[in-house]
Coordinates of C-alpha atoms in Angstrom, one line a residue:
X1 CA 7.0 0.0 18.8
X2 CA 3.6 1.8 19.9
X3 CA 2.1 0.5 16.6
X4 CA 4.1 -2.4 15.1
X5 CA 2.3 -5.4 16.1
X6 CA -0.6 -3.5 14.2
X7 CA 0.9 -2.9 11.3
X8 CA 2.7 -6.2 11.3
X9 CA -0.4 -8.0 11.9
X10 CA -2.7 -5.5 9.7
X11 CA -5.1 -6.9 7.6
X12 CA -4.8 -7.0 4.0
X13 CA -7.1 -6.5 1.0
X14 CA -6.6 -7.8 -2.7
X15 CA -7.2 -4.7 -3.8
X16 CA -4.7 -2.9 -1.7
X17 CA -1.8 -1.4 -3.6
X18 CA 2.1 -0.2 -1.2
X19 CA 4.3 1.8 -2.2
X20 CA 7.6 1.1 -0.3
X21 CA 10.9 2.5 -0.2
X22 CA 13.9 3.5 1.9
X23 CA 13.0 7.4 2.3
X24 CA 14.2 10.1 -0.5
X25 CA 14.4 7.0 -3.1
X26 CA 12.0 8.9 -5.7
X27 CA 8.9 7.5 -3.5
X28 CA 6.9 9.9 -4.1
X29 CA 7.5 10.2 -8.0
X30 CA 6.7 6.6 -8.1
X31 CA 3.5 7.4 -5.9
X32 CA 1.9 10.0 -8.2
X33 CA 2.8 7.2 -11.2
X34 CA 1.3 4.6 -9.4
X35 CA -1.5 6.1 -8.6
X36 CA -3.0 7.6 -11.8
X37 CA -1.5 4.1 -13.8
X38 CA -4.3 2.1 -10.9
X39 CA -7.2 5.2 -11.4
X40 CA -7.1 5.3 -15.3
X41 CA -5.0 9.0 -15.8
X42 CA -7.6 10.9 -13.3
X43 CA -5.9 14.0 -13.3
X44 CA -8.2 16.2 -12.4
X45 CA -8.4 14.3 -8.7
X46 CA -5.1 13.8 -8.8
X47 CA -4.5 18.0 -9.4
X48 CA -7.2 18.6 -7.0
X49 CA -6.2 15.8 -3.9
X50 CA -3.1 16.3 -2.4
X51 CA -1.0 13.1 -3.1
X52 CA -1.2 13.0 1.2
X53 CA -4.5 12.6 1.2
X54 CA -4.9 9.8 -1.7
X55 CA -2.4 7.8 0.4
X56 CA -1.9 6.7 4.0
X57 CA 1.6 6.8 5.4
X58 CA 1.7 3.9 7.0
X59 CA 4.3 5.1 9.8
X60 CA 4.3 8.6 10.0
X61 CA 3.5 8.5 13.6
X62 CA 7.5 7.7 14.5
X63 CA 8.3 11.6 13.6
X64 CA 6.3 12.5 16.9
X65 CA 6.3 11.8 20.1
X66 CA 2.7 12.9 21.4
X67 CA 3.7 12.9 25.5
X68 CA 6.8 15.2 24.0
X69 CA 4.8 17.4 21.5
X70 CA 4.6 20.9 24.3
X71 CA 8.6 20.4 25.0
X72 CA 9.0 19.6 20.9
X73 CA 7.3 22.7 20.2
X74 CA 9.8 24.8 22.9
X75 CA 12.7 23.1 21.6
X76 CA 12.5 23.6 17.6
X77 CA 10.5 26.8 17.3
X78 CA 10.7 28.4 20.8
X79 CA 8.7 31.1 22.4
X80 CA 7.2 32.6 20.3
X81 CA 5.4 29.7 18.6
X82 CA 2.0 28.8 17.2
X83 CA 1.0 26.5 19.4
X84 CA -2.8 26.7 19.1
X85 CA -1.9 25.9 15.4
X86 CA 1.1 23.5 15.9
X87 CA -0.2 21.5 18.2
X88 CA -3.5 19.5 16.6
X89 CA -1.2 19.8 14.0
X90 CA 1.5 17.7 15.4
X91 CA -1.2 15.5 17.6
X92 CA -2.5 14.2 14.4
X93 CA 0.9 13.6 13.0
X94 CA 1.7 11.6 15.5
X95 CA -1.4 9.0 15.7
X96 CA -0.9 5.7 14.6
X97 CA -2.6 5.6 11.2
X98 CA -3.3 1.6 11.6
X99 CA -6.8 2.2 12.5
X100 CA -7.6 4.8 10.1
X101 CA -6.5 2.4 7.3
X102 CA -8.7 -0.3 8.5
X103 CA -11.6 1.7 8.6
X104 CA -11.2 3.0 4.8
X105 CA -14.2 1.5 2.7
X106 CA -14.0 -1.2 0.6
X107 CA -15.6 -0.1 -2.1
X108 CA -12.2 1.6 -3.0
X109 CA -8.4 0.4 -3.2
X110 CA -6.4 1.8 -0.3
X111 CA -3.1 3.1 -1.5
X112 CA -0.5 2.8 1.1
X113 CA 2.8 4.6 1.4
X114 CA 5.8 3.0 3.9
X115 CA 9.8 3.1 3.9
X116 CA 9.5 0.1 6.3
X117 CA 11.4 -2.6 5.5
X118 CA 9.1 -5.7 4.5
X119 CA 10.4 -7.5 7.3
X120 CA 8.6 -5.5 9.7
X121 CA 5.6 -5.3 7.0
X122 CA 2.5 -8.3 7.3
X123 CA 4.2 -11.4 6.4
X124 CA 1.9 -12.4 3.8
X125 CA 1.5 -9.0 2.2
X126 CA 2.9 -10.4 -1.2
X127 CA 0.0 -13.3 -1.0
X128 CA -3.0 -10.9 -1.1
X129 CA -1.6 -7.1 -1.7
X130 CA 0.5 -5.6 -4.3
X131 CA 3.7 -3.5 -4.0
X132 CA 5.2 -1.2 -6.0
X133 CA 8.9 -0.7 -4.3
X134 CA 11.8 1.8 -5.3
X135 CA 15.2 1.9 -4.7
X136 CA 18.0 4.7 -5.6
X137 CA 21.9 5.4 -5.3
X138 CA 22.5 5.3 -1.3
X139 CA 24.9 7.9 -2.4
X140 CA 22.0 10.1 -4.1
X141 CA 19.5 9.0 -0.9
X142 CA 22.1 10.5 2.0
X143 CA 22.3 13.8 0.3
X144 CA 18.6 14.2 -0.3
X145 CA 18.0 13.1 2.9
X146 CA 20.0 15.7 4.2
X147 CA 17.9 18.3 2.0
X148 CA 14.5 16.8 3.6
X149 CA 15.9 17.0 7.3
X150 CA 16.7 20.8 6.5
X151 CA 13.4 21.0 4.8
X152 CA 11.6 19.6 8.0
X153 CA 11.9 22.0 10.7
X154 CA 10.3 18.7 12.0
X155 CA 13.6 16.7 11.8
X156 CA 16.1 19.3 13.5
X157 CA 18.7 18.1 11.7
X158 CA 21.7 20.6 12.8
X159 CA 24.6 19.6 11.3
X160 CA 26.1 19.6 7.6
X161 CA 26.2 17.1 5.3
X162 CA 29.4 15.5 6.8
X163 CA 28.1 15.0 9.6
X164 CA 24.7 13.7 7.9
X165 CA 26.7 11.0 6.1
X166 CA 29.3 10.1 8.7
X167 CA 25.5 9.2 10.8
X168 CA 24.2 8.0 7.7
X169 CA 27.2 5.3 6.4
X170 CA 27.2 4.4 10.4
X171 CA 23.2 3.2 10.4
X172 CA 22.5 6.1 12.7
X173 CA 20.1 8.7 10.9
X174 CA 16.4 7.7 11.1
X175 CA 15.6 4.8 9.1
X176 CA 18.7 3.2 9.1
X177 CA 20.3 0.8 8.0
X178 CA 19.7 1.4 4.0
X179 CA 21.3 -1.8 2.7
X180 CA 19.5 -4.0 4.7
X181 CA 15.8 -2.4 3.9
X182 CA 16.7 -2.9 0.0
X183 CA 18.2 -6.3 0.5
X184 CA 14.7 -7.1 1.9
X185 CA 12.5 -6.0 -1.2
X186 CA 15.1 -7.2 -3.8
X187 CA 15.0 -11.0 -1.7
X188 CA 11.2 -11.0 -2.9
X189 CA 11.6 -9.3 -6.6
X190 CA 10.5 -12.3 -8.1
X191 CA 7.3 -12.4 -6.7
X192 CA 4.0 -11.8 -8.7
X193 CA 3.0 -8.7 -6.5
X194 CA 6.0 -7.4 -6.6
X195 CA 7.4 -4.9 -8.6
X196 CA 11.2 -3.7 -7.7
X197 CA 12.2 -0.5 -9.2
X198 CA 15.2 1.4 -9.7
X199 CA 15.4 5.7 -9.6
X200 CA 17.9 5.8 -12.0
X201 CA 15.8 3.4 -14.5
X202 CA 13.0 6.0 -14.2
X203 CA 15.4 9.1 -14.6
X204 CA 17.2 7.7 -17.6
X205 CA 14.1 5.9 -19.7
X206 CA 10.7 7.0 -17.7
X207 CA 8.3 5.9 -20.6
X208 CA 9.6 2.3 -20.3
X209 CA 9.3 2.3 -17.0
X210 CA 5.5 3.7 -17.1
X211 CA 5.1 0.5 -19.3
X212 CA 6.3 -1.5 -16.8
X213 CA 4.2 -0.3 -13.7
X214 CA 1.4 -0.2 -16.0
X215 CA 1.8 -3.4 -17.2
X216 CA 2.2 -4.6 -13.3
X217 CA -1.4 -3.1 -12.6
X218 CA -2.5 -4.4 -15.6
X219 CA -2.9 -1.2 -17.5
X220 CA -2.3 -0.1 -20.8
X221 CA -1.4 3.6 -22.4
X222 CA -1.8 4.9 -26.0
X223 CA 1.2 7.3 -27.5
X224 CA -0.8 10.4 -26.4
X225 CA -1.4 9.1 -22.8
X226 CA 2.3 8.1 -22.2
X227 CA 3.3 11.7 -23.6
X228 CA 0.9 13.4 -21.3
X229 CA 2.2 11.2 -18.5
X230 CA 5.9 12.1 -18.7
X231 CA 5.3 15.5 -19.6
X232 CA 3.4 15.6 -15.8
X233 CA 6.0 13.6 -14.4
X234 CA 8.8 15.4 -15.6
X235 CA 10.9 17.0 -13.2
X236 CA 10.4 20.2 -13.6
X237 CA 6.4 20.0 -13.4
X238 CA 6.8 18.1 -10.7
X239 CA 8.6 20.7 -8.5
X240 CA 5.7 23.2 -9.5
X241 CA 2.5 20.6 -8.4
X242 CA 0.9 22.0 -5.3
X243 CA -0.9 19.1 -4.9
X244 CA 2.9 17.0 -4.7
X245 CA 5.3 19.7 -3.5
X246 CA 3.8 19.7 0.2
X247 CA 4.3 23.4 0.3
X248 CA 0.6 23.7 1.8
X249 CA 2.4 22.7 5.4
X250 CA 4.3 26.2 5.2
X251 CA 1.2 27.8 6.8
X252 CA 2.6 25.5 10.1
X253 CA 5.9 27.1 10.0
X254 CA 7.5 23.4 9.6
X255 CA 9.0 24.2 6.9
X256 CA 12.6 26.1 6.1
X257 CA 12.3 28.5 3.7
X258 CA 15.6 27.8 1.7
X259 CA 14.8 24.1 0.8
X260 CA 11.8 22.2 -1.0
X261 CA 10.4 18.8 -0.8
X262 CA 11.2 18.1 -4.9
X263 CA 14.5 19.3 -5.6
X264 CA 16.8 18.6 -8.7
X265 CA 15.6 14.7 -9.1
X266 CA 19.4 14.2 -10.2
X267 CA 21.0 10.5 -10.5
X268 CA 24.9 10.9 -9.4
X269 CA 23.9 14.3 -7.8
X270 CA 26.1 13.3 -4.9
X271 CA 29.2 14.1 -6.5
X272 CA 28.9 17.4 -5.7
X273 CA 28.7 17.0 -2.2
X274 CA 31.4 14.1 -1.8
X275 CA 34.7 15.1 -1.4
X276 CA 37.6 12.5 -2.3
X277 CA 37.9 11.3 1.3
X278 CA 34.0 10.6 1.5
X279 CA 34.3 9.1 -2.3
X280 CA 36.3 6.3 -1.0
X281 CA 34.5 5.8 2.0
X282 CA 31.2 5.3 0.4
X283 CA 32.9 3.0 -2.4
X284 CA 34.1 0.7 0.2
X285 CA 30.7 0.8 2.7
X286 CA 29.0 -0.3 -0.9
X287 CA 31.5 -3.0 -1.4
X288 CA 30.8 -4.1 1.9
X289 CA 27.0 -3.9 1.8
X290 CA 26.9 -6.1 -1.9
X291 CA 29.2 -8.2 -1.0
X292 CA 26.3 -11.4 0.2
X293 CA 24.2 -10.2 -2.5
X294 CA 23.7 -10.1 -6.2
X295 CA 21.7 -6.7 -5.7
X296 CA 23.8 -4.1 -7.9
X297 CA 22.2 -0.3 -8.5
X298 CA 22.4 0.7 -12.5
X299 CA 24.7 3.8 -11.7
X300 CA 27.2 1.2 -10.2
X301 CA 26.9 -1.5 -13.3
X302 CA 27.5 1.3 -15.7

């Protein structure tokens, strides 16, 4: 609430480009893509920039509090913390990145990151802006988003992935509800500026969909820029770009040291958390979710 009559009435440029998603959809995958697809392959910015600093996060305020950053830093990594280094740390996190967004030049294209919903996004974004938005399994989004709330010392997530999902099917993890933040993109697929993606698309035939986001933007690739394109979007390079990987926040102590922010970028990875009980509970909160829409995810079609 402390910025969303900002951001719902933020300004808009023709030359802006969102990327939106519910979180732990393959956003940031689909960030990188976007980004070098709009900047004509620059790789050697986009090796040198972290991907954090080439886009604004539109909300990334909500994960702090700033009147509860000293009791924050108490609660999560106790006495001994590094507060001198924590706490700008956590101050900046926690501004409202509104303003800083409307004072970017406009001699450049602002690329925006956001897993709001468009609903709580500027009305007429889709008149003047562009937006790229990704969707995934909610199956494959509550176990990676149990991953990134282990990852992010940040989050404090203390439970196991049971208890993760039983939050998660209930609309009660952060974010929530999932169904309705994709109904709200897929409502407005058919809109010029729009471009609705699917994760499991990308995983199973990533050069047609470079084509497609390229030809979105109005680009075009040549046989040897698409094969250097998947070869640095590829999974496994992926995992190892420090400019992506976010491991440059270790040095804050945020970060647990038995998870990372690209993991296995699996479609139908949640089967190996889902036990039989939890299969048929997450078959039925689909069911239930689909059932006023003609919105159907690939790994559920095939």
């Amino acid at each position: 609430m402390k910025d969303a009559a900002n951001i719902y009435n933020m300004p808009l440029r023709s030359t802006d480009v969102f990327v939106g998603s519910y979180q732990r959809s393959g956003t940031t995958w689909v960030q990188e893509l976007v980004w070098l697809l709009a900047n004509d392959l620059d790789y050697a910015t986009a090796t040198n920039v972290p991907l954090q600093r080439r886009y604004r996060f539109l909300e990334m305020f909500m994960m702090v509090e700033l009147d509860q950053i000293d009791e924050f830093i108490e609660c999560v990594y106790g006495p001994d913390a590094d507060v001198k280094t924590l706490k700008p740390f956590l101050t900046q996190t926690g501004t409202p990145t509104s303003g800083m967004i409307a004072a970017m030049p406009e001699s450049k294209p602002r690329f925006i990151k956001t897993h709001l919903p468009m609903s709580l996004l500027n009305p007429k974004l889709l008149d003047t802006a562009k937006m790229v938005y990704v969707a995934r399994d909610p199956r494959d989004v509550a176990v990676s988003s149990f991953h990134f709330a282990k990852f992010f010392k940040i989050m404090h997530f203390p439970g196991g992935f049971k208890e993760l999902w039983s939050l998660f099917q209930k609309g009660l993890f952060i974010l929530c509800p999932i169904f309705e933040h994709v109904k709200d993109a897929w409502a407005l697929r058919n809109q010029p500026n729009m471009l609705f993606l699917f994760y499991e698309d990308l995983s199973k035939d990533l050069p047609a969909s470079i084509r497609k986001v390229a030809d979105f933007l109005g680009k075009s690739l040549n046989q040897e820029q698409m094969d250097r394109l998947c070869d640095h979007l590829s999974i496994e390079n992926f995992k190892k770009n420090k400019s992506i990987n976010n491991e440059g926040l270790r040095e804050y102590g945020i970060l647990d040291s038995d998870e990372t922010f690209i993991r296995k970028g699996k479609a139908g990875g949640w089967r190996d958390y889902f036990d039989e009980e939890m299969t048929q509970q997450a078959e039925q909160w689909i069911a239930n979710n689909l059932r006023d829409t003609d919105l159907r995810y690939p790994s559920m079609t095939q």
